[in-house]
PDB file of C-alpha atoms in Angstrom:
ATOM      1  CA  UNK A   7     -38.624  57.816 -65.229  1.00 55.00           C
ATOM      2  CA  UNK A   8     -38.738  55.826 -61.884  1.00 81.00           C
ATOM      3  CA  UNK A   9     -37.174  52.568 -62.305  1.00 93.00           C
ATOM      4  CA  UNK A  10     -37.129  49.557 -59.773  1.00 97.00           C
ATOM      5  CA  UNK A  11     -37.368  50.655 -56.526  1.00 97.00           C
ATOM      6  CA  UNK A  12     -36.303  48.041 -53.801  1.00 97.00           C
ATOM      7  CA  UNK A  13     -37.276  48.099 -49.765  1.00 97.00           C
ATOM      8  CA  UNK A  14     -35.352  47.854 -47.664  1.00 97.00           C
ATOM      9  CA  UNK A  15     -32.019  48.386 -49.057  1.00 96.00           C
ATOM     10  CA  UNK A  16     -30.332  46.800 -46.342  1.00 97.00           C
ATOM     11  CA  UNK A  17     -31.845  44.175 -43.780  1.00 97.00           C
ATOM     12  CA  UNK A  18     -30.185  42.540 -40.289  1.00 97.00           C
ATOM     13  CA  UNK A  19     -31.630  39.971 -38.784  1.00 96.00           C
ATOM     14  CA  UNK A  20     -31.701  37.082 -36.327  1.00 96.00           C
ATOM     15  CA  UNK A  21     -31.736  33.751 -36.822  1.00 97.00           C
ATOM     16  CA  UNK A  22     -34.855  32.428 -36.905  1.00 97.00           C
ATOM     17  CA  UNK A  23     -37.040  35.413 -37.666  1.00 97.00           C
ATOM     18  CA  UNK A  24     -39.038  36.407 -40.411  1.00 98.00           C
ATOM     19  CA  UNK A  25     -38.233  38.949 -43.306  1.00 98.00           C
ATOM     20  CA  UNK A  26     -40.186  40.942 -45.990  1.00 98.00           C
ATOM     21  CA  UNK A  27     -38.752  42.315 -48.804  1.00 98.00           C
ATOM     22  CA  UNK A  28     -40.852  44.559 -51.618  1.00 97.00           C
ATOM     23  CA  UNK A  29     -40.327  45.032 -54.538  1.00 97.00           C
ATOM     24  CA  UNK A  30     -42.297  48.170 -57.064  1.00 96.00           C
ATOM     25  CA  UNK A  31     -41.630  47.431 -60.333  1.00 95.00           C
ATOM     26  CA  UNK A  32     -41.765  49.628 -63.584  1.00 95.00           C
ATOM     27  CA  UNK A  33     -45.180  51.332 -63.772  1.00 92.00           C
ATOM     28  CA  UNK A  34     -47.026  48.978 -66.876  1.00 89.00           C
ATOM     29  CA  UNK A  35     -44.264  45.933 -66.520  1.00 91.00           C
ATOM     30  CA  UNK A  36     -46.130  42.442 -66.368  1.00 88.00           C
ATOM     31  CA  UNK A  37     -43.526  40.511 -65.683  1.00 89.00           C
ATOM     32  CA  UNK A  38     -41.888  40.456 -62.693  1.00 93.00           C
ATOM     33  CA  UNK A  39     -38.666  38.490 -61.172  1.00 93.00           C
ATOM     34  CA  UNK A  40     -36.741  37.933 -58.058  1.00 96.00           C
ATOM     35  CA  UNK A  41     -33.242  36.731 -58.014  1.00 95.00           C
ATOM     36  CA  UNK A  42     -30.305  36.093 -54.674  1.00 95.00           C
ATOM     37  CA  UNK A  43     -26.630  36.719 -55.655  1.00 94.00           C
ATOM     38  CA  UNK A  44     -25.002  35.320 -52.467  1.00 91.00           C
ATOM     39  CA  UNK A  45     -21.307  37.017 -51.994  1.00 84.00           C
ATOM     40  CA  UNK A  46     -18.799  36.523 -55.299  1.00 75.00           C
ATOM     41  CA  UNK A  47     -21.577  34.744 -57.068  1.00 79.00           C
ATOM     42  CA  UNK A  48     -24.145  34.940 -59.908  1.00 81.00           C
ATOM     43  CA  UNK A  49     -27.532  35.376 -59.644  1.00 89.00           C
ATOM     44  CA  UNK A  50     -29.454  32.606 -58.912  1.00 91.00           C
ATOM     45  CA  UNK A  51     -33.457  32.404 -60.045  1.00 91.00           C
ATOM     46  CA  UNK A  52     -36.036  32.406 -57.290  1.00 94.00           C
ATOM     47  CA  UNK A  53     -39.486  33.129 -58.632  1.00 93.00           C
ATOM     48  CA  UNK A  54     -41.429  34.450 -61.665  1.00 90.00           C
ATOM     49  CA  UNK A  55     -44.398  36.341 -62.397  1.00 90.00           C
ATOM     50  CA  UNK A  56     -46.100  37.070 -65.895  1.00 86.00           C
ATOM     51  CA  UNK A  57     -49.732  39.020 -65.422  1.00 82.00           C
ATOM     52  CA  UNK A  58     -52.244  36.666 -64.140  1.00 81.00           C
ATOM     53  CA  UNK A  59     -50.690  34.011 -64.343  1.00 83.00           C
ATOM     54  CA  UNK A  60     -49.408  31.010 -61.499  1.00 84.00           C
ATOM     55  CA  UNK A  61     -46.229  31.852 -60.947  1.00 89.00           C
ATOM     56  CA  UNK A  62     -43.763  29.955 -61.691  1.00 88.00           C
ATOM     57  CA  UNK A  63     -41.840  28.997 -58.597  1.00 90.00           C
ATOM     58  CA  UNK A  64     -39.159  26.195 -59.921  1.00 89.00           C
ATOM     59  CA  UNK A  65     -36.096  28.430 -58.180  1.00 91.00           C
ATOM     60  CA  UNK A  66     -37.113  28.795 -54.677  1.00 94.00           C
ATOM     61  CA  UNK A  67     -35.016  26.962 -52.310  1.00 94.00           C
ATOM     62  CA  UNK A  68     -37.144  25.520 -49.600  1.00 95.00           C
ATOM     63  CA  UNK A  69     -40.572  26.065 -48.359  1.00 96.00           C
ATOM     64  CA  UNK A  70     -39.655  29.066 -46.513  1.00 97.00           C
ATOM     65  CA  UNK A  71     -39.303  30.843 -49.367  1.00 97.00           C
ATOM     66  CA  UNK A  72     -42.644  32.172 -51.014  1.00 96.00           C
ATOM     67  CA  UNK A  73     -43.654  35.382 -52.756  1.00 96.00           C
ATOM     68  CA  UNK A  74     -46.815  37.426 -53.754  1.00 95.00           C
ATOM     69  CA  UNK A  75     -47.600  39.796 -56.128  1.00 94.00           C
ATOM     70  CA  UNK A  76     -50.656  41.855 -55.261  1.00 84.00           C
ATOM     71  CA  UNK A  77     -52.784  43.138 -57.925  1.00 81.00           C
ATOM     72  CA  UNK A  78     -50.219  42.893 -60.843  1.00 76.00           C
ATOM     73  CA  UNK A  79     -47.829  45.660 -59.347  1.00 90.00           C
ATOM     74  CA  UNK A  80     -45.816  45.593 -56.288  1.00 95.00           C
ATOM     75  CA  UNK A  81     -44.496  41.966 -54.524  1.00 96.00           C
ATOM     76  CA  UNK A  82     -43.398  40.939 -51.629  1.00 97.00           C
ATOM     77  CA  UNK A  83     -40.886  38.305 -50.679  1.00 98.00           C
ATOM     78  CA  UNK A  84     -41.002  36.241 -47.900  1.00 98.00           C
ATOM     79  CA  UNK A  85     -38.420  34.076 -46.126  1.00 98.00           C
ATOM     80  CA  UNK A  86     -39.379  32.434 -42.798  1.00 98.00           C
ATOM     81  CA  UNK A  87     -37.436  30.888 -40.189  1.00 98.00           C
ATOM     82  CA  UNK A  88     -34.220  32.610 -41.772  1.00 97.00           C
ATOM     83  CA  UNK A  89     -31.112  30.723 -41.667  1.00 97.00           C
ATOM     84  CA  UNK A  90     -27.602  32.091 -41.898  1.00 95.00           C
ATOM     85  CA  UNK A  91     -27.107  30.812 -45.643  1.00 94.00           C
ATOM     86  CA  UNK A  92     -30.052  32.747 -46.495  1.00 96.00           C
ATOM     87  CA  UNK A  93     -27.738  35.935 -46.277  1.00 96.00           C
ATOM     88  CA  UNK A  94     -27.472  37.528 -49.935  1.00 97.00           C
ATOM     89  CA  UNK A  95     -28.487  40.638 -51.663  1.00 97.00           C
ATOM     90  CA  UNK A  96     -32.300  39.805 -53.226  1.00 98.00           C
ATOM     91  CA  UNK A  97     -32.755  41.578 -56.469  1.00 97.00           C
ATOM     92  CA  UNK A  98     -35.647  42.217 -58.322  1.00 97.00           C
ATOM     93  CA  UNK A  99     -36.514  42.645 -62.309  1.00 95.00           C
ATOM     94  CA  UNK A 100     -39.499  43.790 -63.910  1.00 93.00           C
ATOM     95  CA  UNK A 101     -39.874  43.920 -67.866  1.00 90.00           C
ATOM     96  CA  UNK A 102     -42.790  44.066 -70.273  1.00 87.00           C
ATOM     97  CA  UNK A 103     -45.180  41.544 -70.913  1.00 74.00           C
ATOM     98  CA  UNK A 104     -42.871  38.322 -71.822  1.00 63.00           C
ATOM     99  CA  UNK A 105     -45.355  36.074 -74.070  1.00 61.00           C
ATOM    100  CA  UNK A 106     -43.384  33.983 -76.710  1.00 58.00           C
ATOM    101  CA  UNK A 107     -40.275  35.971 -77.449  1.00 57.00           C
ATOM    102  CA  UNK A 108     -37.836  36.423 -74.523  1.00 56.00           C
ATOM    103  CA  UNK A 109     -36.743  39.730 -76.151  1.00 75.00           C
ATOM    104  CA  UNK A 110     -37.735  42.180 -73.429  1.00 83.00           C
ATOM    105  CA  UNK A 111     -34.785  43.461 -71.220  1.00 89.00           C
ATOM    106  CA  UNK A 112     -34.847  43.091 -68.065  1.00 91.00           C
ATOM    107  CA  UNK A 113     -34.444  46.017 -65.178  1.00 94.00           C
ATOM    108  CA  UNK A 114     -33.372  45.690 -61.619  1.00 96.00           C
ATOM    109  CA  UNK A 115     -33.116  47.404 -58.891  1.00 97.00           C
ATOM    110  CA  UNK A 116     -30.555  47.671 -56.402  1.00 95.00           C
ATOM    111  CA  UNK A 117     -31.665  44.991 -54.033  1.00 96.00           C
ATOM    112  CA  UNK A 118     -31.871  44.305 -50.453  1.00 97.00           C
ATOM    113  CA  UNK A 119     -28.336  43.230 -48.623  1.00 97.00           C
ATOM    114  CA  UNK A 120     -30.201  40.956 -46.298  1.00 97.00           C
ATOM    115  CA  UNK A 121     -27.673  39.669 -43.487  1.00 97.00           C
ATOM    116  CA  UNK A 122     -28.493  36.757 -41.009  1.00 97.00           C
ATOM    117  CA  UNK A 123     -26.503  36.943 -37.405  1.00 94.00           C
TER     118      UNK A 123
ATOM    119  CA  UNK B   7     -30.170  27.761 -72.569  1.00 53.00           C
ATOM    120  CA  UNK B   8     -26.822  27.016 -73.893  1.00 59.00           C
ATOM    121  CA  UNK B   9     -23.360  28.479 -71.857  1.00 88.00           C
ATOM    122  CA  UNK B  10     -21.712  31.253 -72.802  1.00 94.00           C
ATOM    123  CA  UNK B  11     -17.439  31.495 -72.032  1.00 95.00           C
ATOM    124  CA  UNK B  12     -16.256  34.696 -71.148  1.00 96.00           C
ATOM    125  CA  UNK B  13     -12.420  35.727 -69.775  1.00 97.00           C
ATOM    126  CA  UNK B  14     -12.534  36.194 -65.780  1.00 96.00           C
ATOM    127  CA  UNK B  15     -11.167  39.828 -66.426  1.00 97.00           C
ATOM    128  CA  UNK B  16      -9.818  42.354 -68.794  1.00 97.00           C
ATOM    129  CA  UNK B  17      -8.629  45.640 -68.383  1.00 97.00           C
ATOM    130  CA  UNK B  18      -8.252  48.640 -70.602  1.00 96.00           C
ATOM    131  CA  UNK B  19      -7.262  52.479 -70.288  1.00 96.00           C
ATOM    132  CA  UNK B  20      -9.819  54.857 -70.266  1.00 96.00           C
ATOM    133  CA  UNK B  21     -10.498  56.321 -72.958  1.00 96.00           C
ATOM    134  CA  UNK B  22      -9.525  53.496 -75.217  1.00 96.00           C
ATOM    135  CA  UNK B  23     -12.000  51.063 -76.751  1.00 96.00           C
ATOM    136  CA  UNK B  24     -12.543  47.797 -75.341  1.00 97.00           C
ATOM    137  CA  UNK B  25     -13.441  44.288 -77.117  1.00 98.00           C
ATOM    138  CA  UNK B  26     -15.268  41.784 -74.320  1.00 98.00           C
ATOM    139  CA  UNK B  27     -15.553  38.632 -76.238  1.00 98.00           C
ATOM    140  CA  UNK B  28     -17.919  35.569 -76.069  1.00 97.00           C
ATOM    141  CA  UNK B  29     -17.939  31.915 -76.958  1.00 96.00           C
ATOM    142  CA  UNK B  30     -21.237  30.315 -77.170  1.00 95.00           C
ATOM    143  CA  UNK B  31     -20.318  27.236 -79.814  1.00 94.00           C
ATOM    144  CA  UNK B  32     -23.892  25.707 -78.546  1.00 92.00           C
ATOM    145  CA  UNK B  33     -26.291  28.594 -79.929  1.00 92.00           C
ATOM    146  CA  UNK B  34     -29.345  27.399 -81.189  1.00 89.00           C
ATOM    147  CA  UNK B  35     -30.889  29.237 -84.208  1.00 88.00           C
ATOM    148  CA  UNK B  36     -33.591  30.405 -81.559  1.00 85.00           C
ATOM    149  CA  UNK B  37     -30.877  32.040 -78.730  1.00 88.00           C
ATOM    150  CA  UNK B  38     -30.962  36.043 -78.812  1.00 90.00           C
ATOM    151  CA  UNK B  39     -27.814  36.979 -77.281  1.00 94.00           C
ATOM    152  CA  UNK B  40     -27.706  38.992 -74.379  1.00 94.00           C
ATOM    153  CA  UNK B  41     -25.541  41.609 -72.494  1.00 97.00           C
ATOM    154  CA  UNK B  42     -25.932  43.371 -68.924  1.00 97.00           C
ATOM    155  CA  UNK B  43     -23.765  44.509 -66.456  1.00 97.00           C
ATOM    156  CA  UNK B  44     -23.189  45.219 -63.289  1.00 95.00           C
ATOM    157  CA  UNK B  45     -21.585  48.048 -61.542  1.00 95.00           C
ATOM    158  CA  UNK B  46     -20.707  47.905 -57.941  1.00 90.00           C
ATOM    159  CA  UNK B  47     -23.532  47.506 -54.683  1.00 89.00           C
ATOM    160  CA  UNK B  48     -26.055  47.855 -58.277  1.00 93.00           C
ATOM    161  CA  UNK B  49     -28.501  45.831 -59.673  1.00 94.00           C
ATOM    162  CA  UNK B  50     -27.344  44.189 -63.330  1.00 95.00           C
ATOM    163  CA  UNK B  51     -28.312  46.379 -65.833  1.00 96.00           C
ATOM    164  CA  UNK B  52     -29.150  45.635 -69.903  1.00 95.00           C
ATOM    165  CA  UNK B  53     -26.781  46.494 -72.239  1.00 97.00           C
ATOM    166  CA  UNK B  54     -27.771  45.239 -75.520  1.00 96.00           C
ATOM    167  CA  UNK B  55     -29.185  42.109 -77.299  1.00 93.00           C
ATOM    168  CA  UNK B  56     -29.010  40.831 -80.992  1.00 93.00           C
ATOM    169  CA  UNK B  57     -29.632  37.598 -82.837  1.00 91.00           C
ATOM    170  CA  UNK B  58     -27.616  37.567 -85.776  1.00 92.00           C
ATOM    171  CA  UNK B  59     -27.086  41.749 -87.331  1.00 91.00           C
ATOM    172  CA  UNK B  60     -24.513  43.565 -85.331  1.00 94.00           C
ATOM    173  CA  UNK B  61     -26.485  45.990 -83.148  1.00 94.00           C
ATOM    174  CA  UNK B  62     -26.011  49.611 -81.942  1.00 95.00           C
ATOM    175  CA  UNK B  63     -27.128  51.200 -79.404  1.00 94.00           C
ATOM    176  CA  UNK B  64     -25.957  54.340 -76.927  1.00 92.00           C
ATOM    177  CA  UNK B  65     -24.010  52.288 -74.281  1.00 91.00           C
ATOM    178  CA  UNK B  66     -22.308  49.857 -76.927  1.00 96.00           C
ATOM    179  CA  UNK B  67     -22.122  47.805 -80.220  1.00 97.00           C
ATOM    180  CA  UNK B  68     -22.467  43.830 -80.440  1.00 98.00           C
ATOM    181  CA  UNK B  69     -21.018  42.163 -83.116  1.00 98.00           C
ATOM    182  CA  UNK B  70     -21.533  38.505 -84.007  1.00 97.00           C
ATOM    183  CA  UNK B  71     -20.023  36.275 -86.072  1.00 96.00           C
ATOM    184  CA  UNK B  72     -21.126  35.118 -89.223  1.00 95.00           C
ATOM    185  CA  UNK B  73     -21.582  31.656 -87.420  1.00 95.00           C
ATOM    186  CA  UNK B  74     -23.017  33.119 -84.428  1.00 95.00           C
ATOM    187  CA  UNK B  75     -20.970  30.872 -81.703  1.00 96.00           C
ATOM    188  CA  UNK B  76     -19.338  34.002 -80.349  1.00 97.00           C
ATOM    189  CA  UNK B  77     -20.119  37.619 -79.881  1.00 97.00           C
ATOM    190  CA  UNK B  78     -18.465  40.861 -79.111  1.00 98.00           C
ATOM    191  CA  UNK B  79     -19.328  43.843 -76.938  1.00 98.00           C
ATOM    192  CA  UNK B  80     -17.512  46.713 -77.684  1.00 98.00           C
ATOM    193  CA  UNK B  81     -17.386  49.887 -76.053  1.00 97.00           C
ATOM    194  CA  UNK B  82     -16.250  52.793 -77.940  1.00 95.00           C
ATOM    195  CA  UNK B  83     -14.652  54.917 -75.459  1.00 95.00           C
ATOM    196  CA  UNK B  84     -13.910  53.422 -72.002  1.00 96.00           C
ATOM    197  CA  UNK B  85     -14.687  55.438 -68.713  1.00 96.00           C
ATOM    198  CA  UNK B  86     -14.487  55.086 -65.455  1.00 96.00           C
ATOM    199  CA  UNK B  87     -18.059  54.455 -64.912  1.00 95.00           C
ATOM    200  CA  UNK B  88     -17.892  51.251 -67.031  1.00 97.00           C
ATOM    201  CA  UNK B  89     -15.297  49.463 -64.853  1.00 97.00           C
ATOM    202  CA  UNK B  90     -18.220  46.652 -63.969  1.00 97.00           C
ATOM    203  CA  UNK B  91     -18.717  42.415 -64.291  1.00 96.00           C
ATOM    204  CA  UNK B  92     -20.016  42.425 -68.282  1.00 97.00           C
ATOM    205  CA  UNK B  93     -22.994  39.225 -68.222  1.00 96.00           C
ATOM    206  CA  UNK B  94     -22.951  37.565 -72.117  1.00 96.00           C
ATOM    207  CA  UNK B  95     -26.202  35.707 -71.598  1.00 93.00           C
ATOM    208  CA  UNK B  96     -28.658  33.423 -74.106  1.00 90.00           C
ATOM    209  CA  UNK B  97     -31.921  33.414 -74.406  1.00 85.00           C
ATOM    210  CA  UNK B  98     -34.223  31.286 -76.522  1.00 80.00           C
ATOM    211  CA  UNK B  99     -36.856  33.504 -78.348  1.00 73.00           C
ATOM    212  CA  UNK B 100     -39.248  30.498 -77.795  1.00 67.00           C
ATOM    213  CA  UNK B 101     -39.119  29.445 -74.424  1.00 59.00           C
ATOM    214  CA  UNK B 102     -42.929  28.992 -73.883  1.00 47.00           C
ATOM    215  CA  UNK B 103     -43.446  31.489 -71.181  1.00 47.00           C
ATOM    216  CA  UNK B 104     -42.694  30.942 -67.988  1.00 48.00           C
ATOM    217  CA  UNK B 105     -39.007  30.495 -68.124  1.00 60.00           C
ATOM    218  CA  UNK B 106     -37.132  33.704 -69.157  1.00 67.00           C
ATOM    219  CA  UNK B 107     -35.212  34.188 -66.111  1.00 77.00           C
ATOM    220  CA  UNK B 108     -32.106  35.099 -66.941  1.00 83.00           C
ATOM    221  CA  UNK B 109     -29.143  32.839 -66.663  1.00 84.00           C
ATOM    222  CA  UNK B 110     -26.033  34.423 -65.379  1.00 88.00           C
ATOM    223  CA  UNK B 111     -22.147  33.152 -65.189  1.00 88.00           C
ATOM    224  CA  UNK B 112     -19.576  34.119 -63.783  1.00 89.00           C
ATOM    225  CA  UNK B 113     -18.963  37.338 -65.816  1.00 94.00           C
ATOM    226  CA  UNK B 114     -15.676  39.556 -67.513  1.00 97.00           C
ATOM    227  CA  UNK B 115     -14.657  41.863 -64.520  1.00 96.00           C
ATOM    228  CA  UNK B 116     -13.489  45.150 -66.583  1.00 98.00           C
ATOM    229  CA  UNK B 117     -11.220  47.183 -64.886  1.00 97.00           C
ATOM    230  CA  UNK B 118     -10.749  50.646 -66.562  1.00 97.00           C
ATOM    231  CA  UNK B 119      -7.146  52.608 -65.638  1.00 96.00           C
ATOM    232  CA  UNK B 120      -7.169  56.029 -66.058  1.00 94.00           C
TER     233      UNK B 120
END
């Protein structure tokens, strides 16, 4: 079946601009997450999403960081203003419905290399 | 969650079976223990996850001591396509929703010689 799929798959950018990264999760996955693994590092947490719910937003590193999730399915990323330490690859995870017991594996996709000249 | 020790690297012939051990002497009785890993230019990707019965599963086995504060991964037959960074990673079962992100270290790179 079609796992995580991950757009674009590599981004170059200026300083300064804008970027948009998607993410489609697993058909029927409620949760959804978005990490950064910045060059010989782990991943770090950005954002999470569970159904309906406010998401919770504790790992995003400054305000020009947000994130949407449109009707429960696919989400976008945001970064504004980029800066050069915002290079990394952004991965995404979707798994199914995480209420109580943090049992469910997680699935990524392949991320986005995003690179800031 | 509570940290997890793993060795920086191993390496094993392929073939062969390999043994990727775990500390975690700070397991709470509520910590499932994770594994993913991740190949190269890939995503992570799950492995396996028990809380205290040796699992089984296609990929691999995880066994876990008696005491749970450390764990073992063990692939049966190492090839190629396994030479990745192996991720041992806790989770508590009961972390009230809106925190199971996934914690990652620093990872075992495996390195499998043919």
């Amino acid at each position: 079946g079609a796992g995580v799929s991950q757009s674009p798959s590599n981004k170059v950018t200026e300083k300064g601009k804008d970027v948009e990264l998607r993410c489609d999760p697993i058909s029927g996955h409620t949760a959804l997450y978005w990490y950064r693994q910045s060059l010989g590092q782990g991943l770090e947490f950005l954002i999470y999403f569970q159904g309906n719910s406010a998401p919770d937003k504790s790992g995003l590193p400054s305000d020009r960081f947000s994130a949407e999730r449109t009707g429960g399915s696919v989400s976008t990323l945001t970064i504004q203003r980029t800066q050069q330490e915002d290079s990394a690859v952004y991965l995404c995870a979707s798994s199914l419905a995480e209420t109580g017991y943090s049992n469910q594996p997680q699935h990524f996709g392949d991320g986005t290399r995003l690179s800031i000249l | 969650d509570a940290k997890t020790t793993q060795p920086n690297s191993m390496e094993s012939n392929e073939e062969e079976p390999v043994h990727l051990p775990c500390n975690h002497s700070t397991i709470s009785g509520t910590d499932y223990i994770h594994w993913y890993r991740q190949l190269p230019s890939q995503g992570p990707e799950y492995v396996i996850h028990g809380l205290t019965s040796n699992v089984n599963n296609r990929m691999a086995s995880l066994a876990i001591a008696e005491d749970r504060k450390s764990s073992t991964l063990i692939l049966h037959r190492a090839t190629l396509r396994d030479a990745a960074v192996y991720y041992c990673i806790l989770r508590d079962r009961n972390y009230g929703g809106s925190q199971g992100n996934l914690i990652f270290g620093k990872g075992t790179k495996l390195s499998v010689k043919p």
